[in-house]
Amino acid sequence: MRETFADEYPVQARLVRLVFTSSFVAFGVGAIFGLIQALHRTDVYRFIESEAYYTVLTGHGVFLVVTFTIFFLVGVYQWAVTDSLGRGPVDMRVTWVWYGLMVTGTLLAAFAILAGFVDWINVDSDTLFTFYAPLQGHPIFYVGLVVFVVGTWLAGVDWFRSWWAWKGDHPGERIPLPTFMVLTTMIMWYLSSIGVAVAILAFILPWSLGIVESINPLLTRTLFWYFGHSVVYFWLLPAYLLWYILLPKLSGGRLFSDPLARVVFILFVLLGTPVGIHHQYLDPGIAEGFKFIAMTNTMFLLLPSLLTAFTVVASMEHGARQRGGEGYLGWLTALPWREPAFTGMALAGAVFAFGGFTGIVNAGMNINYLVHNTLWIPGHIHTQVGTAAALTFMAGSYWLVPQLTGNRLVGRGLGLVQVLLWFVGIVFMTNSMYRGGLAGIPRRTAEPQYEGFEYEIAAGSIGELNAQLAIGGILLFVSAMLFLALMLLTAFNGGTEPIDDHRIPRPLSGPEDSPRVLDNLKLWAGIAIVLLVLAYGFPLASIVSRGGLFGPDIGPFPVLTEPASLVALLRATVEGGLASVGYG
């Protein structure tokens, strides 16, 4: 009988099962909304009014890129800390509290979004995922987000307490790699989520409650993107953890280098946050010099991605050669391609590499002007978060869920079909999005085609792009439902045993081959704070000095419907933009 994680840590396994259940429920709802968007936007099938499209769009963003991903993250990180330290939390009551806060925050935000479908409930929050001014949501929405984030903060405290307790019993020992990954991720999260906390608590929530009458939209937008780019790495780093920990094991080998993995996570602590202004290249009121600095910092983030590609591929090659693989490329055929957990994560890594190249386009100031606010941007998001993270999470679940339940995976062959369906669906969808973005097709709109205007497509047609987007959306939805069905069946597949135990083999090059300074978390956190002050201190001070903390009188949107009022709004917007950059 193979010992599973559930056998050794039954209480912690129960918690992680509940966390994963919350993640998967959000995933299912978000997938339904994604299908509605794909069919509505391409005019293949519409059963909602275009006004309701923005409620669907908000739900799709919040449920998938916040709730699904972060619930999965805390579940994986709880597993990683417990398994690598060989102990549970110091106080499980704290653990249940942070899980309860995250569930409560999700329910509040979900109510504020979904109530928008019901006319007799005077609550709505069609703010999209970015939720910054002038779009205004209901106060319940913002309170839900705050409660959710506080839950993640408490989860980090819980993991740090576990490490401190372990450290007391193991003086002088190096931090186990999975725990090191968790702690460095949380340092980055603490530093970056301060931005969104200040934006909501100090400005957006009081504005939504009517406590303050105006808001500085550039200030709150900048605070959002102070957090908004590093949150991408908050979604991706649990995928990195699974690539580093599970892919070598599934390949039949061991991790190539523990020290390189530590360097990668330290680089994300240092560089993951001081780059958010590259999302604001077209925002007036931010000096070009600050934008150039953000661009330069962003390009440095290629380094941890390239190091990860080298380390993970080397680990896979080592495993393949242990399985009899030979030749320069022949070893690839010896990898376990019939295993859905391995194949899904390998395909996710391949898509991530392509998405990294498209991210260089987003990061470059001059090229960004071409694709800004076009369909290219959601194409990039769907390759990174929608595949690198989401497909890795699904594939990893084919190994993790049997370990958490003690049950054998149901439908291994169907699992392979599911990850392949996701890969094919994302290829169709993102190909359409990238090409459409280059033609100038806008994002975030229910009606992308304007009357009397035709987009110029270099090859193909708008009809062909719409067909690809719709086909991709349908395939992704089918894949998502198949995944959820397999997870549900596995959860109830009692009386069986997983085919693998939960032991992770030691790396080829362990922590003893690296300097101890890599484990000095205080040092890296301190350097990260200095870099944040340098990157954001002057831009934020400049924004406040020009527009004040609460800025001009910016009311919530939408509020105007008459053509004359719309003209007045446009004139005021132009004049305000000129004033913000020192003209007029």
PDB file of C-alpha atoms in Angstrom, residues 78-172:
ATOM      1  CA  GLN A  78      -0.762  24.481   2.193  1.00  0.00           C
ATOM      2  CA  TRP A  79       0.115  21.077   0.728  1.00  0.00           C
ATOM      3  CA  ALA A  80       3.666  22.167  -0.117  1.00  0.00           C
ATOM      4  CA  VAL A  81       4.420  23.635   3.328  1.00  0.00           C
ATOM      5  CA  THR A  82       2.950  20.686   5.200  1.00  0.00           C
ATOM      6  CA  ASP A  83       4.641  18.077   3.019  1.00  0.00           C
ATOM      7  CA  SER A  84       8.073  19.709   2.873  1.00  0.00           C
ATOM      8  CA  LEU A  85       8.246  20.654   6.578  1.00  0.00           C
ATOM      9  CA  GLY A  86       6.733  17.362   7.691  1.00  0.00           C
ATOM     10  CA  ARG A  87       4.321  19.103  10.043  1.00  0.00           C
ATOM     11  CA  GLY A  88       0.915  20.738  10.086  1.00  0.00           C
ATOM     12  CA  PRO A  89       0.078  24.336  11.021  1.00  0.00           C
ATOM     13  CA  VAL A  90       0.916  25.633  14.484  1.00  0.00           C
ATOM     14  CA  ASP A  91      -2.783  26.261  15.152  1.00  0.00           C
ATOM     15  CA  MET A  92      -5.402  24.819  12.781  1.00  0.00           C
ATOM     16  CA  ARG A  93      -7.922  27.351  14.083  1.00  0.00           C
ATOM     17  CA  VAL A  94      -5.960  30.091  12.309  1.00  0.00           C
ATOM     18  CA  THR A  95      -5.982  27.967   9.158  1.00  0.00           C
ATOM     19  CA  TRP A  96      -9.759  27.597   9.234  1.00  0.00           C
ATOM     20  CA  VAL A  97     -10.128  31.343   9.869  1.00  0.00           C
ATOM     21  CA  TRP A  98      -8.222  32.354   6.724  1.00  0.00           C
ATOM     22  CA  TYR A  99     -10.166  29.853   4.663  1.00  0.00           C
ATOM     23  CA  GLY A 100     -13.411  31.206   6.108  1.00  0.00           C
ATOM     24  CA  LEU A 101     -12.398  34.789   5.309  1.00  0.00           C
ATOM     25  CA  MET A 102     -11.604  33.886   1.718  1.00  0.00           C
ATOM     26  CA  VAL A 103     -14.947  32.113   1.281  1.00  0.00           C
ATOM     27  CA  THR A 104     -16.829  35.020   2.874  1.00  0.00           C
ATOM     28  CA  GLY A 105     -15.062  37.548   0.659  1.00  0.00           C
ATOM     29  CA  THR A 106     -15.830  35.484  -2.428  1.00  0.00           C
ATOM     30  CA  LEU A 107     -19.519  35.212  -1.561  1.00  0.00           C
ATOM     31  CA  LEU A 108     -19.814  38.969  -0.971  1.00  0.00           C
ATOM     32  CA  ALA A 109     -18.094  39.863  -4.247  1.00  0.00           C
ATOM     33  CA  ALA A 110     -20.073  37.197  -6.119  1.00  0.00           C
ATOM     34  CA  PHE A 111     -23.366  38.553  -4.779  1.00  0.00           C
ATOM     35  CA  ALA A 112     -22.449  42.083  -5.832  1.00  0.00           C
ATOM     36  CA  ILE A 113     -21.660  40.879  -9.358  1.00  0.00           C
ATOM     37  CA  LEU A 114     -24.451  38.344  -9.919  1.00  0.00           C
ATOM     38  CA  ALA A 115     -27.140  40.631  -8.477  1.00  0.00           C
ATOM     39  CA  GLY A 116     -26.638  42.717 -11.604  1.00  0.00           C
ATOM     40  CA  PHE A 117     -28.651  40.090 -13.504  1.00  0.00           C
ATOM     41  CA  VAL A 118     -31.696  40.711 -11.270  1.00  0.00           C
ATOM     42  CA  ASP A 119     -33.578  43.966 -11.740  1.00  0.00           C
ATOM     43  CA  TRP A 120     -35.331  43.958  -8.366  1.00  0.00           C
ATOM     44  CA  ILE A 121     -32.042  43.872  -6.421  1.00  0.00           C
ATOM     45  CA  ASN A 122     -30.501  47.331  -6.421  1.00  0.00           C
ATOM     46  CA  VAL A 123     -26.934  46.005  -6.432  1.00  0.00           C
ATOM     47  CA  ASP A 124     -24.521  45.701  -9.343  1.00  0.00           C
ATOM     48  CA  SER A 125     -20.782  45.841  -9.946  1.00  0.00           C
ATOM     49  CA  ASP A 126     -19.961  45.886 -13.640  1.00  0.00           C
ATOM     50  CA  THR A 127     -16.446  47.121 -12.933  1.00  0.00           C
ATOM     51  CA  LEU A 128     -14.559  44.448 -14.903  1.00  0.00           C
ATOM     52  CA  PHE A 129     -11.593  42.727 -13.274  1.00  0.00           C
ATOM     53  CA  THR A 130      -9.616  45.983 -12.990  1.00  0.00           C
ATOM     54  CA  PHE A 131     -12.376  47.786 -11.003  1.00  0.00           C
ATOM     55  CA  TYR A 132     -10.874  51.272 -11.155  1.00  0.00           C
ATOM     56  CA  ALA A 133     -12.531  54.666 -11.641  1.00  0.00           C
ATOM     57  CA  PRO A 134     -14.650  55.951 -13.215  1.00  0.00           C
ATOM     58  CA  LEU A 135     -16.437  52.567 -13.158  1.00  0.00           C
ATOM     59  CA  GLN A 136     -18.031  52.222  -9.742  1.00  0.00           C
ATOM     60  CA  GLY A 137     -19.196  49.057  -8.058  1.00  0.00           C
ATOM     61  CA  HIS A 138     -21.419  48.482  -5.074  1.00  0.00           C
ATOM     62  CA  PRO A 139     -19.674  48.769  -1.667  1.00  0.00           C
ATOM     63  CA  ILE A 140     -20.372  45.068  -1.021  1.00  0.00           C
ATOM     64  CA  PHE A 141     -18.114  44.209  -3.957  1.00  0.00           C
ATOM     65  CA  TYR A 142     -15.166  46.144  -2.550  1.00  0.00           C
ATOM     66  CA  VAL A 143     -15.726  44.827   0.968  1.00  0.00           C
ATOM     67  CA  GLY A 144     -15.705  41.299  -0.442  1.00  0.00           C
ATOM     68  CA  LEU A 145     -12.385  41.914  -2.186  1.00  0.00           C
ATOM     69  CA  VAL A 146     -10.853  43.316   0.998  1.00  0.00           C
ATOM     70  CA  VAL A 147     -12.018  40.364   3.116  1.00  0.00           C
ATOM     71  CA  PHE A 148     -10.681  37.946   0.506  1.00  0.00           C
ATOM     72  CA  VAL A 149      -7.249  39.605   0.411  1.00  0.00           C
ATOM     73  CA  VAL A 150      -7.071  39.722   4.224  1.00  0.00           C
ATOM     74  CA  GLY A 151      -7.699  35.964   4.157  1.00  0.00           C
ATOM     75  CA  THR A 152      -4.670  35.477   1.901  1.00  0.00           C
ATOM     76  CA  TRP A 153      -2.563  37.639   4.220  1.00  0.00           C
ATOM     77  CA  LEU A 154      -3.527  35.486   7.184  1.00  0.00           C
ATOM     78  CA  ALA A 155      -2.717  32.348   5.169  1.00  0.00           C
ATOM     79  CA  GLY A 156       0.798  33.688   4.661  1.00  0.00           C
ATOM     80  CA  VAL A 157       1.146  34.347   8.386  1.00  0.00           C
ATOM     81  CA  ASP A 158       0.055  30.761   8.999  1.00  0.00           C
ATOM     82  CA  TRP A 159       2.786  29.413   6.705  1.00  0.00           C
ATOM     83  CA  PHE A 160       5.462  31.652   8.201  1.00  0.00           C
ATOM     84  CA  ARG A 161       4.469  30.424  11.669  1.00  0.00           C
ATOM     85  CA  SER A 162       4.824  26.814  10.495  1.00  0.00           C
ATOM     86  CA  TRP A 163       8.292  27.569   9.152  1.00  0.00           C
ATOM     87  CA  TRP A 164       9.360  29.370  12.348  1.00  0.00           C
ATOM     88  CA  ALA A 165       8.205  26.397  14.428  1.00  0.00           C
ATOM     89  CA  TRP A 166      10.074  23.996  12.118  1.00  0.00           C
ATOM     90  CA  LYS A 167      13.165  26.205  12.259  1.00  0.00           C
ATOM     91  CA  GLY A 168      13.182  25.958  16.038  1.00  0.00           C
ATOM     92  CA  ASP A 169      13.304  22.159  15.764  1.00  0.00           C
ATOM     93  CA  HIS A 170      15.867  22.168  12.932  1.00  0.00           C
ATOM     94  CA  PRO A 171      18.425  24.903  13.740  1.00  0.00           C
ATOM     95  CA  GLY A 172      20.920  25.604  10.998  1.00  0.00           C
TER      96      GLY A 172
END
